[in-house]
Coordinates of C-alpha atoms in Angstrom, one line a residue:
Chain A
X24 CA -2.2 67.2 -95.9
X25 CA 1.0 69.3 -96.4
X26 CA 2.6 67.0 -93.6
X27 CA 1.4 63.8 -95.5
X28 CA 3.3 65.2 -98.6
X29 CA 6.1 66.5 -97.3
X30 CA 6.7 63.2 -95.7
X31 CA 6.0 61.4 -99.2
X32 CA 8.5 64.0 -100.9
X33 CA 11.4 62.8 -98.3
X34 CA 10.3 59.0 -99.3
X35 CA 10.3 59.9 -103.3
X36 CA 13.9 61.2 -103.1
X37 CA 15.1 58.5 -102.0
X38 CA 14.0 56.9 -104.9
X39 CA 13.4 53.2 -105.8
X40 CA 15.5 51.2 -102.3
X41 CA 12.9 54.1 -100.1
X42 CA 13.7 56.1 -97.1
X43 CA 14.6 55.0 -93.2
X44 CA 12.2 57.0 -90.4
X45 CA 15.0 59.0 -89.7
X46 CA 15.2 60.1 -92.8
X47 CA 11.4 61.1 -93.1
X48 CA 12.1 62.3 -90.0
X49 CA 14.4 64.9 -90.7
X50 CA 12.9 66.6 -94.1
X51 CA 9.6 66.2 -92.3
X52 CA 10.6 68.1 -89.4
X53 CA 8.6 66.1 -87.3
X54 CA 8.8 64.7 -83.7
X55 CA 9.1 60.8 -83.7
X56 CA 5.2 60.5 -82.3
X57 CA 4.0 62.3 -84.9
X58 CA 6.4 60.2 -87.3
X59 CA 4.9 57.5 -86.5
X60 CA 1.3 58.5 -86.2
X61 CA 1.5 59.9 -89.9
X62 CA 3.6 56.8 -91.3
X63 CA 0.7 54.8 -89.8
X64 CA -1.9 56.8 -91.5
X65 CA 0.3 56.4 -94.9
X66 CA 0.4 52.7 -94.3
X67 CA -3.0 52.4 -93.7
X68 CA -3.9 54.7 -97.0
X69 CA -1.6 52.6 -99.2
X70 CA 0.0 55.7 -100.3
X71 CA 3.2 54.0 -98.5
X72 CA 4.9 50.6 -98.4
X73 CA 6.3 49.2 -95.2
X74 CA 9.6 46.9 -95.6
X75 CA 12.3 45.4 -94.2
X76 CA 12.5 44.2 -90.4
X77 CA 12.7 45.2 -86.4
X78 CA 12.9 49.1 -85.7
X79 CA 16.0 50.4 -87.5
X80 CA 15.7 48.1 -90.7
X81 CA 12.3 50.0 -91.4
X82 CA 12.1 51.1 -94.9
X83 CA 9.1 53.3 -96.5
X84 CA 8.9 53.7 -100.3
X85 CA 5.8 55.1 -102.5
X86 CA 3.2 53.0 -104.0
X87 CA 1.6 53.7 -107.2
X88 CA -1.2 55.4 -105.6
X89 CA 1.2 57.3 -103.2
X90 CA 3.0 58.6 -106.5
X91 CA -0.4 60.0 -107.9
X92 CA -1.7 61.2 -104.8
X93 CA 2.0 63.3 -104.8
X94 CA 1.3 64.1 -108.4
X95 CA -1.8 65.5 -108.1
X96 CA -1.1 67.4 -104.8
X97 CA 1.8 69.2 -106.6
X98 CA -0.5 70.4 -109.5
X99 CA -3.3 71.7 -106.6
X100 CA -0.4 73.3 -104.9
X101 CA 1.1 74.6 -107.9
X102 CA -2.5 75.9 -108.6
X103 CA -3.0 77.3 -105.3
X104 CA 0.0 79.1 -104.7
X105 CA -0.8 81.2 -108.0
X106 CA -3.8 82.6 -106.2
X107 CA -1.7 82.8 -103.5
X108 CA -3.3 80.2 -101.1
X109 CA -0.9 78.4 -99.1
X110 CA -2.1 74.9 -98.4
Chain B
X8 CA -21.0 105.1 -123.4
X9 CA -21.5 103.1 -127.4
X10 CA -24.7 102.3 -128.7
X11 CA -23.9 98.5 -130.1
X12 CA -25.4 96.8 -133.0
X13 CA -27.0 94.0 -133.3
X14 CA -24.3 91.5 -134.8
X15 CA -21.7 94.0 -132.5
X16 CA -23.8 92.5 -129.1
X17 CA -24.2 89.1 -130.9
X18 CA -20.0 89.1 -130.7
X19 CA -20.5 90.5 -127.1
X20 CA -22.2 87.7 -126.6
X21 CA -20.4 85.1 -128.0
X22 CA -17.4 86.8 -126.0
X23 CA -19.3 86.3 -122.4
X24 CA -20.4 83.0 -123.0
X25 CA -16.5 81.7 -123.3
X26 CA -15.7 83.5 -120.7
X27 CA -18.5 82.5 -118.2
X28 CA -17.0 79.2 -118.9
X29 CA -13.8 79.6 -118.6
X30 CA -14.6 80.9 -114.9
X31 CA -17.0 77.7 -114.6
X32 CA -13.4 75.8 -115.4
X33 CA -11.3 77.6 -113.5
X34 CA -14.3 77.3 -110.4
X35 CA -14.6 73.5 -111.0
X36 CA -10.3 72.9 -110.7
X37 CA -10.6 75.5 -107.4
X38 CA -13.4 72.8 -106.0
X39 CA -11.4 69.9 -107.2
X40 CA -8.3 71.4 -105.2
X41 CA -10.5 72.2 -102.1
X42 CA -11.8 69.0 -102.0
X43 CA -8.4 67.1 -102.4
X44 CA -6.9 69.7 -99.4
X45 CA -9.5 70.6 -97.9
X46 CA -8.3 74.3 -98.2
X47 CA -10.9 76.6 -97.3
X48 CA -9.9 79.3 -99.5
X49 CA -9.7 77.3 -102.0
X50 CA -13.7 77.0 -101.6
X51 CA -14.0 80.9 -101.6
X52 CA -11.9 81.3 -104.8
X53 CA -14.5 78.3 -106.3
X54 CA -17.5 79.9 -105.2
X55 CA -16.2 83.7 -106.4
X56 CA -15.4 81.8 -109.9
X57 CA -18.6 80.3 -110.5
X58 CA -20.7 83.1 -109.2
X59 CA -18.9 85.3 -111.6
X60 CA -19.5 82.6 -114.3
X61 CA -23.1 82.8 -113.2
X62 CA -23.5 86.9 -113.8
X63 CA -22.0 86.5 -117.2
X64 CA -24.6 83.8 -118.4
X65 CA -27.1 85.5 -116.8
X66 CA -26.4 88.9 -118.8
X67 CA -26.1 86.4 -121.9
X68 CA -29.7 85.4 -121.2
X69 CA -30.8 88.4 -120.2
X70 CA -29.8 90.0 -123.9
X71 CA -31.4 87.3 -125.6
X72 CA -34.1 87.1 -124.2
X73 CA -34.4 91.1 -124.9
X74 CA -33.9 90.2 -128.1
X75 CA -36.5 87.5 -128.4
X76 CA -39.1 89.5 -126.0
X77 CA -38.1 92.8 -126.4
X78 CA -38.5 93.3 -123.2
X79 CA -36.0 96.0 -121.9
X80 CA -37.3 95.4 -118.2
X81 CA -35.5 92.2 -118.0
X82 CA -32.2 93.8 -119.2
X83 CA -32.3 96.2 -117.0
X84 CA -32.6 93.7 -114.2
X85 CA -29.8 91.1 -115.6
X86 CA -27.2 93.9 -115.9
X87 CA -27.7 94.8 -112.3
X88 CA -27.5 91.0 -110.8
X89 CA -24.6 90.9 -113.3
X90 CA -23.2 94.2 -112.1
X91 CA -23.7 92.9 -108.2
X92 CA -22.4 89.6 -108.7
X93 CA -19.4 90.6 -109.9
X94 CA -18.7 92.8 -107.3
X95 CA -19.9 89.7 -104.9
X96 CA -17.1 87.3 -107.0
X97 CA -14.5 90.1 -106.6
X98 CA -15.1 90.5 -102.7
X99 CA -14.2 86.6 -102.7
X100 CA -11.4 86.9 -104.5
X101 CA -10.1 89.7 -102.3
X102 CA -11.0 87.2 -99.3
X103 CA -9.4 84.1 -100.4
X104 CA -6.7 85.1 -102.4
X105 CA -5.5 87.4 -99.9
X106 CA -1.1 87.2 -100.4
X107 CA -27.1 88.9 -137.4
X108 CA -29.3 92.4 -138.3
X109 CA -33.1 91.4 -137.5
X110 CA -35.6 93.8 -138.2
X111 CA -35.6 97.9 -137.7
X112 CA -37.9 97.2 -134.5
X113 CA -34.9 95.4 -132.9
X114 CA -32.7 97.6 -134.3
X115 CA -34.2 100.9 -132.6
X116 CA -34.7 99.0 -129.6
X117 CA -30.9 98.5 -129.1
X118 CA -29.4 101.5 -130.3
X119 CA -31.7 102.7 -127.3
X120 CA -29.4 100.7 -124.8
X121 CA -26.8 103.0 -124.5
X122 CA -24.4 100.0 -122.7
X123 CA -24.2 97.0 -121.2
X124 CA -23.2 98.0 -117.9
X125 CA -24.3 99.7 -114.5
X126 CA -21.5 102.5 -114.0
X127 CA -21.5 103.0 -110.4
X128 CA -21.3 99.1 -109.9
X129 CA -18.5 99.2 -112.8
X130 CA -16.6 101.8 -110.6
X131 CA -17.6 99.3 -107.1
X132 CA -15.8 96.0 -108.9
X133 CA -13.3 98.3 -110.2
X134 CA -11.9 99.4 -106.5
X135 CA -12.7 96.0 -105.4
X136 CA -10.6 94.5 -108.1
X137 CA -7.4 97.0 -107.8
X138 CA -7.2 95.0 -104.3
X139 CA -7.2 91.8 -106.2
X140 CA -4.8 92.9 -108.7
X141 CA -2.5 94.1 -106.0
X142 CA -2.8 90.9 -104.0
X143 CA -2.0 88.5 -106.7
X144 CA 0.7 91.2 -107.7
X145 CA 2.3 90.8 -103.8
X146 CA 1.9 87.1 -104.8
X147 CA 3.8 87.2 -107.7
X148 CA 6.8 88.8 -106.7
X149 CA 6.7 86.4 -103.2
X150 CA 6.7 83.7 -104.9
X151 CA 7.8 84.1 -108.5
X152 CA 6.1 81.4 -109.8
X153 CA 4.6 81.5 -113.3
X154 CA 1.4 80.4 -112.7
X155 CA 0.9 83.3 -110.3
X156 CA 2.3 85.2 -113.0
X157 CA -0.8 83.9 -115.6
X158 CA -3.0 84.7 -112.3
X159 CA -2.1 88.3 -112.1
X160 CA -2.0 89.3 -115.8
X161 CA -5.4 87.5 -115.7
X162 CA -6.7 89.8 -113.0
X163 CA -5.0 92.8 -114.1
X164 CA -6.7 92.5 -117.9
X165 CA -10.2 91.8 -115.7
X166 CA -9.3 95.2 -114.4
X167 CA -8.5 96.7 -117.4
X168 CA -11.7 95.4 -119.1
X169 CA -13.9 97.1 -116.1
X170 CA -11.6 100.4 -116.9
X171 CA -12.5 100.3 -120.6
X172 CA -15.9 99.4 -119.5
X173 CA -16.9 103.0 -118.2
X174 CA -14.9 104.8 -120.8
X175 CA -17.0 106.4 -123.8
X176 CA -16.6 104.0 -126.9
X177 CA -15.0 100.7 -124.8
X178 CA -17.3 98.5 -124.2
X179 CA -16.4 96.1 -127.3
X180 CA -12.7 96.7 -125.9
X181 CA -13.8 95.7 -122.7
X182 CA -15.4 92.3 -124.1
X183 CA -12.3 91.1 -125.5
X184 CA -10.0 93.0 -122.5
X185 CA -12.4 90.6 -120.4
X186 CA -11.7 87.4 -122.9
X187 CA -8.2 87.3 -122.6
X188 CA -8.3 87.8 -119.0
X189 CA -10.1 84.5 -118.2
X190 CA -7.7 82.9 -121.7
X191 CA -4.3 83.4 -119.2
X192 CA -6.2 82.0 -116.5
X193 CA -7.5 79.5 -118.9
X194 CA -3.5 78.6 -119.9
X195 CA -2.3 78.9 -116.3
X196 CA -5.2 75.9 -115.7
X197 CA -3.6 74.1 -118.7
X198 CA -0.4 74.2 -117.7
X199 CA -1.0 73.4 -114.2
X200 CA -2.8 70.3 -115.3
X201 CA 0.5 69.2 -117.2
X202 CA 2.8 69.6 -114.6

């Protein structure tokens, strides 16, 4: 779940053109399997969109249901870490 | 320890039923959370919530039905669960958060009942509760956020309320210590859900 958002966070600040793999990559902190095990699982959610062509030309940005999903994990987050549950 | 009134425990009362549902709030967002993250603790902190919502409806029905019955027996026995349920939300807590005047008859009957409380399971939840108040304390200054802020001066008052609980004359003190315990967790909710 954290991973899921984290990887969503690196694709929302990007903003509106979306963010490369390499990008998610990095403020992920993820190895490129797991990159591209998770992006899958985005993908397949509909929390992510998939554009542009061939490996390197890969762009991610958030759908509408991604953006609430990252909504409403920030308020559970925000409401966890005041008990001081780390999710 | 006070001998209340009638319209003084009617106030009581009214005081545990809002809180008892502010912790039935607070335990239905904790459940919302756990199921969105799956969060275990999160599930501890719901369970602790509700089953100290539970204790504080169940003293509410116990005193009215005292009222209604006159049937001390059944106080008796809805202060203890009270008293024991408490101390079972507490030892959650500690787990998952760890970082009108009737008649005379009725009257006499009351002024009998010295307090609303067990004392030794008032002084169990209070050592229980110093380690909750000390946890979401460590919390705060970890992380500095204000929710965690509204947390511990939520759990802090709770404390305090027990305190004034057990001390001669505090019981009504205790009620409203109690209140505005579960109102900051109430606003931390509130302001949570606006973020």
């Amino acid at each position: 779940m954290r991973i899921l958002a984290d990887m969503m966070r690196a694709i929302q600040s990007e903003g509106e053109e979306g963010a490369g793999p390499t990008k998610i990559l990095y403020q992920a902190n993820l190895s490129h399997d797991r990159l591209t095990q998770y992006l899958e699982e985005l993908v397949e959610k509909e929390l992510v969109l998939e554009s542009g062509d061939g490996e390197s030309g890969r762009v991610y940005s958030l759908t509408e249901k991604g953006r609430e999903f990252l909504r409403e994990f920030v308020k559970m987050e925000k409401f966890s870490e005041a008990f001081g549950i780390e999710i | 320890m006070q001998a209340l009134s009638p319209s003084q425990i009617a106030f009581v009362l009214i005081l545990e039923a809002v809180s008892g549902t502010i912790a039935l709030l607070v335990s239905h967002y904790s459940n919302k959370a756990y199921r969105f993250t799956q969060q275990k603790k999160l599930a501890d902190l719901s369970t602790g919530f509700l089953v100290l919502s539970a204790g504080m409806y169940g003293r509410v029905i116990g005193v009215l039905y005292t009222v209604i019955f006159l049937d001390l027996e059944v106080l008796g026995i809805s202060i203890i669960a009270t008293g024991f349920m408490r101390i079972m939300a507490y030892i959650l807590f500690v787990i998952s958060t760890r970082h009108t005047v009737k008649s005379v008859p009725e009257m006499v009957l009351f002024m009998q009942v010295p307090l609303l409380v067990d004392f030794n399971l008032e002084l169990i939840a209070i050592v229980i509760l110093i380690i909750v108040v000390l946890q979401s304390l460590m919390n705060y200054a970890s992380t500095r956020s204000r929710y965690g802020l509204y947390v511990f001066i939520g759990f802090l008052l709770l404390l305090l309320s027990h305190f004034a609980a057990v001390m001669n004359n505090g019981y009504l003190i205790s009620q409203v210590l109690q209140l505005l315990a579960f109102l900051a967790l109430l606003v931390m909710l509130y302001k949570v859900g606006r973020e």
